[in-house]
Tab-separated table of N, CA, C and O in Angstrom:
chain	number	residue	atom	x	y	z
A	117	UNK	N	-20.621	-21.463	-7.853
A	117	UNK	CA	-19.392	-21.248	-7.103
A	117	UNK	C	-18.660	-22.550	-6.816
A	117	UNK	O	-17.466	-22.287	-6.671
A	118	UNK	N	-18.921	-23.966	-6.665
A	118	UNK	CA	-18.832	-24.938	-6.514
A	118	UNK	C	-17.620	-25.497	-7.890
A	118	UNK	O	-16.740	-26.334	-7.687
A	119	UNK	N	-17.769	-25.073	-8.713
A	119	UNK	CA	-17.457	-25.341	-9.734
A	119	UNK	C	-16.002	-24.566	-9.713
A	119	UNK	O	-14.966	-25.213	-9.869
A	120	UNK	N	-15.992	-23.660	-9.585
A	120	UNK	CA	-14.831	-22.686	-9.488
A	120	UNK	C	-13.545	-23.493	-9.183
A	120	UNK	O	-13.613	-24.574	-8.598
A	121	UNK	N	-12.259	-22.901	-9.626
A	121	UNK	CA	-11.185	-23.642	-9.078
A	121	UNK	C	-10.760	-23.043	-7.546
A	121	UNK	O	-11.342	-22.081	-7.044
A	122	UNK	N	-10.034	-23.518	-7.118
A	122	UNK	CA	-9.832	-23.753	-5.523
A	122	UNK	C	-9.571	-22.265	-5.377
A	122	UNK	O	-10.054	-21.739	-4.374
A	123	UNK	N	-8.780	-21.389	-6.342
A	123	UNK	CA	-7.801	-20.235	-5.701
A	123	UNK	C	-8.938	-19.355	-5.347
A	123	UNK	O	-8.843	-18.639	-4.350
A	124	UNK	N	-10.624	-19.344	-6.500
A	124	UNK	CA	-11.700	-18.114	-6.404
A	124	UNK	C	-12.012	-19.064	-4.536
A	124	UNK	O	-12.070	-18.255	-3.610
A	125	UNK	N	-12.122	-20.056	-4.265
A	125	UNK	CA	-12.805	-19.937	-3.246
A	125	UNK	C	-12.268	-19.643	-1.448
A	125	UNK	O	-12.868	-19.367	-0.409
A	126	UNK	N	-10.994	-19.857	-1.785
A	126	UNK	CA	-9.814	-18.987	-0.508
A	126	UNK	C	-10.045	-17.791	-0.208
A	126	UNK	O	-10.513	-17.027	-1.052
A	127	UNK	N	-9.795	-17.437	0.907
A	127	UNK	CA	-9.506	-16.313	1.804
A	127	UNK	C	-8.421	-15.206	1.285
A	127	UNK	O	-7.250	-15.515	1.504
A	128	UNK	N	-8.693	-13.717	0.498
A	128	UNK	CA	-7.697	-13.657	0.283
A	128	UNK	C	-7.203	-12.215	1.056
A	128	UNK	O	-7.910	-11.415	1.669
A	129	UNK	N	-6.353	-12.192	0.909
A	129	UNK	CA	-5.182	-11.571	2.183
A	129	UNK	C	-4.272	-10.551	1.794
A	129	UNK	O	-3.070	-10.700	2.015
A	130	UNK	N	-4.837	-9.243	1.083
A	130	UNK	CA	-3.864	-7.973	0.862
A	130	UNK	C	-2.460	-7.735	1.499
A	130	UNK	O	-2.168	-7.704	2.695
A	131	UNK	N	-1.553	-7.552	0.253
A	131	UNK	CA	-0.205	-6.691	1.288
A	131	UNK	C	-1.077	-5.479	1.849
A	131	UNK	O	-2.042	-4.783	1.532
A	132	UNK	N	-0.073	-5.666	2.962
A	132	UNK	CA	-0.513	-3.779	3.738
A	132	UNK	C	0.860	-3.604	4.450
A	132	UNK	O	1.404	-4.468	5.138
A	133	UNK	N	1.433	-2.116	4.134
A	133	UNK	CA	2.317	-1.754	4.611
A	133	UNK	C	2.454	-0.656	5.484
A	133	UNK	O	1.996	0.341	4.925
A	134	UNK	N	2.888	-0.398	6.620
A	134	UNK	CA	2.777	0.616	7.699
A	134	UNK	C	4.043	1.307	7.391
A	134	UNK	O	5.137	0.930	6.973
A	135	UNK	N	3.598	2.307	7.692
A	135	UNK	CA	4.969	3.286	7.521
A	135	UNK	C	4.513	4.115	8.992
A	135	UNK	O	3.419	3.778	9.445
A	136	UNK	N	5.220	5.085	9.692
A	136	UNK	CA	5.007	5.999	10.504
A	136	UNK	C	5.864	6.995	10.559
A	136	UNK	O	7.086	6.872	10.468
A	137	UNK	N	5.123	8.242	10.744
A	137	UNK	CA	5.980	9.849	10.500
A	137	UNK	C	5.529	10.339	12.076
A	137	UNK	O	4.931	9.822	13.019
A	138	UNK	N	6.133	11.558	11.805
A	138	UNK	CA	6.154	12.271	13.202
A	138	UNK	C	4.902	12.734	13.442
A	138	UNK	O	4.860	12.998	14.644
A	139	UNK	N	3.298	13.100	12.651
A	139	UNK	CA	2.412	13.211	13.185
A	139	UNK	C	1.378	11.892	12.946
A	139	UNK	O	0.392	11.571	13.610
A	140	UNK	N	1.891	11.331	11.911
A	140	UNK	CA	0.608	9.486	11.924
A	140	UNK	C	1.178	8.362	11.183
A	140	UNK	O	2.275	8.139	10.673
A	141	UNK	N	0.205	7.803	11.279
A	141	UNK	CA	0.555	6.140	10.716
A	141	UNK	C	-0.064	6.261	9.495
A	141	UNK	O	-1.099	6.919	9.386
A	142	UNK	N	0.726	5.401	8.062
A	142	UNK	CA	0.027	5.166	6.799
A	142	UNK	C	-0.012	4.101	7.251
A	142	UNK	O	0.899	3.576	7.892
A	143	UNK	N	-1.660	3.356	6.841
A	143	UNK	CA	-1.608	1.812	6.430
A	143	UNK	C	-1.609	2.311	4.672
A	143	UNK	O	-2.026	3.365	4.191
A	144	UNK	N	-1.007	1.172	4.011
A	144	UNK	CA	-1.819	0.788	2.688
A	144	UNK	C	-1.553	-0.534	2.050
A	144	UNK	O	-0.482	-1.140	2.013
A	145	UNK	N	-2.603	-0.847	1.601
A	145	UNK	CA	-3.213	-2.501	1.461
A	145	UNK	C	-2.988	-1.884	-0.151
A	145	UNK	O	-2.904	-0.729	-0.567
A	146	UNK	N	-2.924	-3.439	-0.957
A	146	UNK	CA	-2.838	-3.538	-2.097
A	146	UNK	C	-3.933	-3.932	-2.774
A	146	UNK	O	-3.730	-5.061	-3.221
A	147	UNK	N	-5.607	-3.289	-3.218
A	147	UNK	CA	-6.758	-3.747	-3.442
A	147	UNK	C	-6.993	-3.529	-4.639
A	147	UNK	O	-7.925	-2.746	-4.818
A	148	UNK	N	-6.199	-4.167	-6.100
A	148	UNK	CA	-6.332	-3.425	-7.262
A	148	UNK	C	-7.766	-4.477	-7.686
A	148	UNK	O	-8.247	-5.394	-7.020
A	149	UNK	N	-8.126	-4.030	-8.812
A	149	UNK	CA	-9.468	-4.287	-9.031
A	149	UNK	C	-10.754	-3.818	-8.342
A	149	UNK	O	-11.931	-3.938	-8.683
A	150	UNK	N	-10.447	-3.511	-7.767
A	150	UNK	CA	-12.057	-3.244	-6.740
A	150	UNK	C	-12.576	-1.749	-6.804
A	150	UNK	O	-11.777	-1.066	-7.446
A	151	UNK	N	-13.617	-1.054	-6.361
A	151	UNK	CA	-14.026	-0.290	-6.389
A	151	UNK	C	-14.292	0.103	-5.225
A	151	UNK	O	-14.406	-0.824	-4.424
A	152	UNK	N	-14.557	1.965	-4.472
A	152	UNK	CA	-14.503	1.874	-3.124
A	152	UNK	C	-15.833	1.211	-2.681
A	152	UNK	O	-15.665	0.816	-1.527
A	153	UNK	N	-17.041	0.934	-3.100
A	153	UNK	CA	-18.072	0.568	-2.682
A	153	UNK	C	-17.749	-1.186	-2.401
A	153	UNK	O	-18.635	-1.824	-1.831
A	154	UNK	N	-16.572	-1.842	-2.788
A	154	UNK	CA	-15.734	-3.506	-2.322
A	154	UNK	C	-15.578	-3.035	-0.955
A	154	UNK	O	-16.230	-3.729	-0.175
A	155	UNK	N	-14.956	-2.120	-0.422
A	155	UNK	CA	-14.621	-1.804	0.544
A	155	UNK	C	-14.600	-0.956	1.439
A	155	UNK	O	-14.526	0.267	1.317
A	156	UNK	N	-14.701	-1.920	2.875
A	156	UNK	CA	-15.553	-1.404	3.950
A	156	UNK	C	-14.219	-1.198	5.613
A	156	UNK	O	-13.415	-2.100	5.848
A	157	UNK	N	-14.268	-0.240	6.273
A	157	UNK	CA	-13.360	0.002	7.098
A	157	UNK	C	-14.284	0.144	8.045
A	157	UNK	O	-15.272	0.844	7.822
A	158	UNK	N	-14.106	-0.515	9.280
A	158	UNK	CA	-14.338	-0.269	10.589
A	158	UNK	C	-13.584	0.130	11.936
A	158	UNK	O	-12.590	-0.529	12.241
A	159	UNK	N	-13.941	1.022	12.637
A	159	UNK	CA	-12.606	1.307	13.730
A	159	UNK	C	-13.636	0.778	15.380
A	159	UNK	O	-14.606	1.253	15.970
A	160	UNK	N	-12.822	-0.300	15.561
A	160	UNK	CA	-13.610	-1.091	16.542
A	160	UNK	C	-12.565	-0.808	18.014
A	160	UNK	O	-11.426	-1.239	17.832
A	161	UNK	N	-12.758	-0.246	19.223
A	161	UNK	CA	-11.401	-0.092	19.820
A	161	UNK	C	-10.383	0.260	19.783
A	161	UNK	O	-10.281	1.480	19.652
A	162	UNK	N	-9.342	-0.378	19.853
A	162	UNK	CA	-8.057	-0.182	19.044
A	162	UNK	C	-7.755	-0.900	17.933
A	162	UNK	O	-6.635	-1.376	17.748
A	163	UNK	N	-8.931	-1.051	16.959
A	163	UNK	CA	-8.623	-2.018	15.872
A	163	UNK	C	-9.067	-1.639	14.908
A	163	UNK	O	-10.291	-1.667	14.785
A	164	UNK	N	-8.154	-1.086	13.746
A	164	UNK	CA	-9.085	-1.012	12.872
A	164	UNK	C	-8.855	-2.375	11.346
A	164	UNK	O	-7.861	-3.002	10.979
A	165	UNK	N	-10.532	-2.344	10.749
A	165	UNK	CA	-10.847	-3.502	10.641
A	165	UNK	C	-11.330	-3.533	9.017
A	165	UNK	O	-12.492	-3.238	8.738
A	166	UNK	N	-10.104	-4.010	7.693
A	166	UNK	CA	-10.241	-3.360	6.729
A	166	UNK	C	-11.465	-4.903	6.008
A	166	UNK	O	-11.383	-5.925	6.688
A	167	UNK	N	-12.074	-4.949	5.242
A	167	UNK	CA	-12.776	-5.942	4.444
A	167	UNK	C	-13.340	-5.560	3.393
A	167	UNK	O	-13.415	-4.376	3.063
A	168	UNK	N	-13.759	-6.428	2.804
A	168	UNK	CA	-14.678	-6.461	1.484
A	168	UNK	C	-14.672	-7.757	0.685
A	168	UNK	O	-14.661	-8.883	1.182
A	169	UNK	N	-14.680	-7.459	-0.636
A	169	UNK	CA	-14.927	-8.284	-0.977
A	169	UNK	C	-14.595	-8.601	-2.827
A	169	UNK	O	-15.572	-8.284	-3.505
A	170	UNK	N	-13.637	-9.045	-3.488
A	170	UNK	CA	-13.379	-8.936	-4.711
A	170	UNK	C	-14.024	-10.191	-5.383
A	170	UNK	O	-13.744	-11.368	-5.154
A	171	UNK	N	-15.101	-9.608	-6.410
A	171	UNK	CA	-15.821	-10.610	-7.244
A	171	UNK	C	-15.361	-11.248	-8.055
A	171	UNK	O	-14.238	-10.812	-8.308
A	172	UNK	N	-15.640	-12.191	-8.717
A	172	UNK	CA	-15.538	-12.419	-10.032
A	172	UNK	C	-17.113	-12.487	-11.348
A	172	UNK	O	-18.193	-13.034	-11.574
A	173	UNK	N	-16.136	-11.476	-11.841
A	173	UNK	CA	-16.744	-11.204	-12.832
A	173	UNK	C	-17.389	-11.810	-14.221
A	173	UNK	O	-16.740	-11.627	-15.251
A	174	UNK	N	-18.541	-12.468	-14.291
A	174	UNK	CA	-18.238	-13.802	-15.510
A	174	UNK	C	-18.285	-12.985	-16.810
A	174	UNK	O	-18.509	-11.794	-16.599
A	175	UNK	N	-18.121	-13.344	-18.186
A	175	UNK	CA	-17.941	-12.864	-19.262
A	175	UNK	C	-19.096	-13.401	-19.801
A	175	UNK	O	-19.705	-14.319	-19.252
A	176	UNK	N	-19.532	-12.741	-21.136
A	176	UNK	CA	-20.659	-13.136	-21.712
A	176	UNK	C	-19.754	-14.237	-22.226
A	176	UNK	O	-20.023	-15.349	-21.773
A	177	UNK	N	-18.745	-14.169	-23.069
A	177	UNK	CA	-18.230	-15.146	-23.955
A	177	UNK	C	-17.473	-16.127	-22.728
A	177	UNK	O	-16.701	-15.668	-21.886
A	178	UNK	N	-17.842	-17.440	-22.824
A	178	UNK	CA	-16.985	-18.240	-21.753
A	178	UNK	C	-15.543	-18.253	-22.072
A	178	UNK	O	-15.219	-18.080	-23.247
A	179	UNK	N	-14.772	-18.409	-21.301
A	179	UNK	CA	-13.294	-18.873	-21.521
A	179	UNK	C	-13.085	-19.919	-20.881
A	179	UNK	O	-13.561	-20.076	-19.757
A	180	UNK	N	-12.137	-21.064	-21.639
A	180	UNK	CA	-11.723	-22.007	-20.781
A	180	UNK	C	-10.279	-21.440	-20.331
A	180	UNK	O	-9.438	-21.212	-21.201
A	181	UNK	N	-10.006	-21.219	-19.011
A	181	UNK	CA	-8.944	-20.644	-18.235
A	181	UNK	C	-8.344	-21.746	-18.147
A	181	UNK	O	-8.825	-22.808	-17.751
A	182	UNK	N	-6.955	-21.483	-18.618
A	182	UNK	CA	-5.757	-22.310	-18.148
A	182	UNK	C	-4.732	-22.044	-17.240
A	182	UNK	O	-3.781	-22.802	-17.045
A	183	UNK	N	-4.932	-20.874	-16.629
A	183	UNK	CA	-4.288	-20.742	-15.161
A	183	UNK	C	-4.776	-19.460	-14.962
A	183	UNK	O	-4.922	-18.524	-15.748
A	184	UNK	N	-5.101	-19.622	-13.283
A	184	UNK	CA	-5.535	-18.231	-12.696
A	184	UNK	C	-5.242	-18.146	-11.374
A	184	UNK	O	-5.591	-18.898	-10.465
A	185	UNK	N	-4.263	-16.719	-11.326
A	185	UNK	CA	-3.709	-16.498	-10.491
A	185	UNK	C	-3.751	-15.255	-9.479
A	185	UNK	O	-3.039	-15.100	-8.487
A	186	UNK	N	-4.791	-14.376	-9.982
A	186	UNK	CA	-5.401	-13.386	-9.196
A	186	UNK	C	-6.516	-14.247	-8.180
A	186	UNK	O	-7.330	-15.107	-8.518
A	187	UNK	N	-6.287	-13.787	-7.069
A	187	UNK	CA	-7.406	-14.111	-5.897
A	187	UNK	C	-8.818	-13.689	-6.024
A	187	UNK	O	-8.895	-12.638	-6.661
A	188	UNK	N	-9.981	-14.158	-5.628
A	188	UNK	CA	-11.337	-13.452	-5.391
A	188	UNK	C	-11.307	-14.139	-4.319
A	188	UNK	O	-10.546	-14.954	-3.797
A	189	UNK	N	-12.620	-13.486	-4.013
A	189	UNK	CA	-13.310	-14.111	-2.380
A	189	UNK	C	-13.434	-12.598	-1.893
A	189	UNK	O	-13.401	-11.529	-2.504
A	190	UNK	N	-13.639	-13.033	-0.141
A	190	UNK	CA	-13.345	-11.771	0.394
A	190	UNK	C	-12.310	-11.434	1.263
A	190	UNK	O	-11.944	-12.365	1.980
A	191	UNK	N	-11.759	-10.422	1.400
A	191	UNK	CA	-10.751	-10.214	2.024
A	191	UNK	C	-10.828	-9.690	3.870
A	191	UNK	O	-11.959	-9.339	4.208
A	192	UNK	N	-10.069	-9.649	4.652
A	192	UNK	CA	-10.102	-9.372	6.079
A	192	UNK	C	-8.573	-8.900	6.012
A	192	UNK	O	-7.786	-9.610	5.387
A	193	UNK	N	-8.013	-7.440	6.784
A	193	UNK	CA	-7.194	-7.592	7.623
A	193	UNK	C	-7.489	-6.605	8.764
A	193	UNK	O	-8.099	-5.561	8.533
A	194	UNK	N	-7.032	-6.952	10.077
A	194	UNK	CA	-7.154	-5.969	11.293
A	194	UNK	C	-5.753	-5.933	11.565
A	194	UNK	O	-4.777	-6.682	11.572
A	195	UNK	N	-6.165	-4.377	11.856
A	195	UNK	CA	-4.696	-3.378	12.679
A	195	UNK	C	-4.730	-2.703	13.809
A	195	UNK	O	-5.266	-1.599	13.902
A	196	UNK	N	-3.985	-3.494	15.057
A	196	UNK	CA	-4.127	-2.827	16.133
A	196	UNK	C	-3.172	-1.563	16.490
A	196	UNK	O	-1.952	-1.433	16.396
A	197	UNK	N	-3.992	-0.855	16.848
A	197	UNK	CA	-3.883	0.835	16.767
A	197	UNK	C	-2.578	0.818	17.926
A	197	UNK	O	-2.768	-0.156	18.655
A	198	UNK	N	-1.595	1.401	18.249
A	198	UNK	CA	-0.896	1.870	19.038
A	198	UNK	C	-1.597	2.977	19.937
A	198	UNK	O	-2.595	3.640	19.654
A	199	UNK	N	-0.946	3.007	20.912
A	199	UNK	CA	-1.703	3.713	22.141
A	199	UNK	C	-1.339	5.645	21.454
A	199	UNK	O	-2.007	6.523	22.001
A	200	UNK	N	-0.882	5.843	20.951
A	200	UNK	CA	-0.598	7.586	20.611
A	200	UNK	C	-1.235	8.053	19.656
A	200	UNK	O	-0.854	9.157	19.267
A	201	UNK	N	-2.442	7.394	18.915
A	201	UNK	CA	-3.351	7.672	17.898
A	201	UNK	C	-5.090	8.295	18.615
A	201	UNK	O	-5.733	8.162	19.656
A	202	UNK	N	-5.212	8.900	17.465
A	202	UNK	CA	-6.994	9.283	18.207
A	202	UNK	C	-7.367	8.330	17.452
A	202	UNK	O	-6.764	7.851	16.492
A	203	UNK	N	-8.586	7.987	17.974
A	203	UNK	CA	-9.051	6.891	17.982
A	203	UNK	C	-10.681	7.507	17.831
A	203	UNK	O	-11.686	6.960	18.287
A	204	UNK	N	-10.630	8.744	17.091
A	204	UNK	CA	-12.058	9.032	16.799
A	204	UNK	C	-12.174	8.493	15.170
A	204	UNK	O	-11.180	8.153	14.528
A	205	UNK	N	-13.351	8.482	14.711
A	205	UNK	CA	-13.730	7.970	13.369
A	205	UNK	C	-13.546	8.750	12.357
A	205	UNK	O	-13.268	8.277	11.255
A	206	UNK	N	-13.702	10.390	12.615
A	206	UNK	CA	-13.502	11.203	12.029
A	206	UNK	C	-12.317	11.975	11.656
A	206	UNK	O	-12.407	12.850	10.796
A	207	UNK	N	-10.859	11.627	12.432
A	207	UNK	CA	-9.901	11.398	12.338
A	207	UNK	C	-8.754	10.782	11.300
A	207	UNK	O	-7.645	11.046	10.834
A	208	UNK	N	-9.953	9.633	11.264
A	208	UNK	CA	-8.903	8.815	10.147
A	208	UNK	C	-9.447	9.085	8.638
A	208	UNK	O	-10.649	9.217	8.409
A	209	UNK	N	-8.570	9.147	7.758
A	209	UNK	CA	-8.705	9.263	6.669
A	209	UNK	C	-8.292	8.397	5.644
A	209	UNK	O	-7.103	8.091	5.544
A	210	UNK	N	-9.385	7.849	4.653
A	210	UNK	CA	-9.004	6.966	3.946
A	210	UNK	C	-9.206	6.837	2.437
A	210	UNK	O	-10.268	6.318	2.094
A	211	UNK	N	-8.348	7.231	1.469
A	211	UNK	CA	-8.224	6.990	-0.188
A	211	UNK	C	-7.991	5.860	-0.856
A	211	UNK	O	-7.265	5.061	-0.265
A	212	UNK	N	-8.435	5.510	-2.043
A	212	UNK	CA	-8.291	4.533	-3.104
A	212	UNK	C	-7.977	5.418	-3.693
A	212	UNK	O	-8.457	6.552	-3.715
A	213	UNK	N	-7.066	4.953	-4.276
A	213	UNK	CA	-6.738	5.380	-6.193
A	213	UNK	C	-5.478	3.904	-7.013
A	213	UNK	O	-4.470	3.206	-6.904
A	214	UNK	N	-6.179	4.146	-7.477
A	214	UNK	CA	-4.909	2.836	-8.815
A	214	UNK	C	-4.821	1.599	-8.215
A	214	UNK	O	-3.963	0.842	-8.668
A	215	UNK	N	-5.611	1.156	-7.163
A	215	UNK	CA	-5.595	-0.276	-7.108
A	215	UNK	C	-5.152	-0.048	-5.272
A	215	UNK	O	-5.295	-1.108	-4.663
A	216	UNK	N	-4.774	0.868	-4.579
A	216	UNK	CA	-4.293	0.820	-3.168
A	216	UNK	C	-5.306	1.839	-2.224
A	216	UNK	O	-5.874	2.791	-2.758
A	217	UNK	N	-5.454	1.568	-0.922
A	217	UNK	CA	-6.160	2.085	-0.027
A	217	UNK	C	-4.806	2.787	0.479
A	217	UNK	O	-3.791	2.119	0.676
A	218	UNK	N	-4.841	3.787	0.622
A	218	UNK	CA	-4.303	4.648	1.776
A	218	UNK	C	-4.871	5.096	3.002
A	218	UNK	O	-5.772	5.929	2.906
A	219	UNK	N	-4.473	4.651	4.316
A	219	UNK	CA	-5.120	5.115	5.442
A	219	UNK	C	-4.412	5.792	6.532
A	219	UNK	O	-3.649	5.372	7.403
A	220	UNK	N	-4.824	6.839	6.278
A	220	UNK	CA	-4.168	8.245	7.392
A	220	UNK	C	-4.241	8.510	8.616
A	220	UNK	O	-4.798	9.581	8.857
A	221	UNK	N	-3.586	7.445	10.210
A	221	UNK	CA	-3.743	7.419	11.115
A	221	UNK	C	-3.442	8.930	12.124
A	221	UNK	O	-2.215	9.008	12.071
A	222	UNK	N	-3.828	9.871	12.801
A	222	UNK	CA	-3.068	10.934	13.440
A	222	UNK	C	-2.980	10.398	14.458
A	222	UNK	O	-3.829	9.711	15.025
A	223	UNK	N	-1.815	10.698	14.823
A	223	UNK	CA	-0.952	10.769	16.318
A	223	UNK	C	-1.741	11.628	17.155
A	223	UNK	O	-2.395	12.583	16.737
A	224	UNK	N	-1.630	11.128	18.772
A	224	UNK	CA	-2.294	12.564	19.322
A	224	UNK	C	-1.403	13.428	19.880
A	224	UNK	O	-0.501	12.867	20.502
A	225	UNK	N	-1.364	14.889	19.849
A	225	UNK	CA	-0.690	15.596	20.117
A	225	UNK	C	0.055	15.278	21.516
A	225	UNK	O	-0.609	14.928	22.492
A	226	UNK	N	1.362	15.404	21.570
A	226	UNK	CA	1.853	15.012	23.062
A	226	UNK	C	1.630	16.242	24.253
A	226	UNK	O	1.446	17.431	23.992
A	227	UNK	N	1.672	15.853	25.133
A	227	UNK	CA	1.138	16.875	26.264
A	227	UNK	C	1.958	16.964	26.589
A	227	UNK	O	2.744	16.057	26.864
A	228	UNK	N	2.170	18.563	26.731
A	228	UNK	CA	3.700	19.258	27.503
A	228	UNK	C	3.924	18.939	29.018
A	228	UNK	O	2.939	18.960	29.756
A	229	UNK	N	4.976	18.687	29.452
A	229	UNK	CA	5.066	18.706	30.731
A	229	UNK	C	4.330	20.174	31.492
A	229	UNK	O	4.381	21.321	31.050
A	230	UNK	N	3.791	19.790	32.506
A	230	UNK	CA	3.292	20.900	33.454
A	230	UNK	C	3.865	20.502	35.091
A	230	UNK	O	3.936	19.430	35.692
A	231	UNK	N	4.208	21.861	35.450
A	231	UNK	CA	5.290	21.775	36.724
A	231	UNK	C	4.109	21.156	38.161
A	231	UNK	O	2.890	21.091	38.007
A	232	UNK	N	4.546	20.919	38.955
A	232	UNK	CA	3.488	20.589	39.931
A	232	UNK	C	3.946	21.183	40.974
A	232	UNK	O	5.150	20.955	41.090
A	233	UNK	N	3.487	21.916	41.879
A	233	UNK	CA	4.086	22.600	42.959
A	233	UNK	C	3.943	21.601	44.172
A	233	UNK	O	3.163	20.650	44.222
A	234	UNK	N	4.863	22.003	45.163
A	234	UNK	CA	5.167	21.049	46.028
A	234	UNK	C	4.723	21.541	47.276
A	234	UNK	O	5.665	22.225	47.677
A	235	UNK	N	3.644	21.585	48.276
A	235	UNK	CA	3.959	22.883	49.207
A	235	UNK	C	4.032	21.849	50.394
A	235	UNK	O	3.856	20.633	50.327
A	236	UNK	N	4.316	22.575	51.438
A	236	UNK	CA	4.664	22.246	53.022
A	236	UNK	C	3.444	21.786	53.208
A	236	UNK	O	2.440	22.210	52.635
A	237	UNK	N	3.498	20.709	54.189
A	237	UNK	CA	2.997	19.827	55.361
A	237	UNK	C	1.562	20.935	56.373
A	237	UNK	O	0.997	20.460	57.359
């Protein structure tokens, strides 16, 4: 690993884009190459906490690389949850396909107003 050029040994740092609809939040991170077993989701508090880890892969046949511009290492990002989400584990839902994580935050249902009666002293 020592040997490697500088970019395999950096920190590397997925787009992730939030969108929000009227019942949840999409995250989705940009994790092409990887497989879901790279990646690991944790929901810590109000945080949830995406990582893993993209290898590099050596070849039987060496190459001398003259520029490389895809990242390895491992990756980190955390997303703090807004207060109107459940915040159970079983709740959230999360897909790979074609290189992106999709993650399916639900809103929690809003609570109807309820009248409060007022009575005399």
């Amino acid at each position: 690993e020592a040997a490697w050029p500088a970019v395999f040994r950096g920190k590397m740092v997925p787009a992730m884009d939030v969108a929000e609809t009227e019942k949840e939040f999409h995250l989705t991170l940009e994790l092409p190459g990887l497989d879901e077993k790279d990646i690991q989701i944790e929901l810590m508090g109000n945080q949830l906490r995406i990582y893993g880890e993209r290898k590099w892969e050596h070849e039987k046949k060496a190459k001398d690389y003259r520029r490389v511009e895809r990242r390895f290492g491992n990756f980190e990002r955390v997303f703090t949850l807004p207060q109107n989400v459940r915040l159970e584990r079983d709740a959230i839902v999360a897909t790979y396909k074609k290189g992106l994580l999709d993650i399916k935050v639900p809103k929690l249902e809003p609570t109807p107003a309820a009248k409060i009666t007022v009575k005399s002293g």
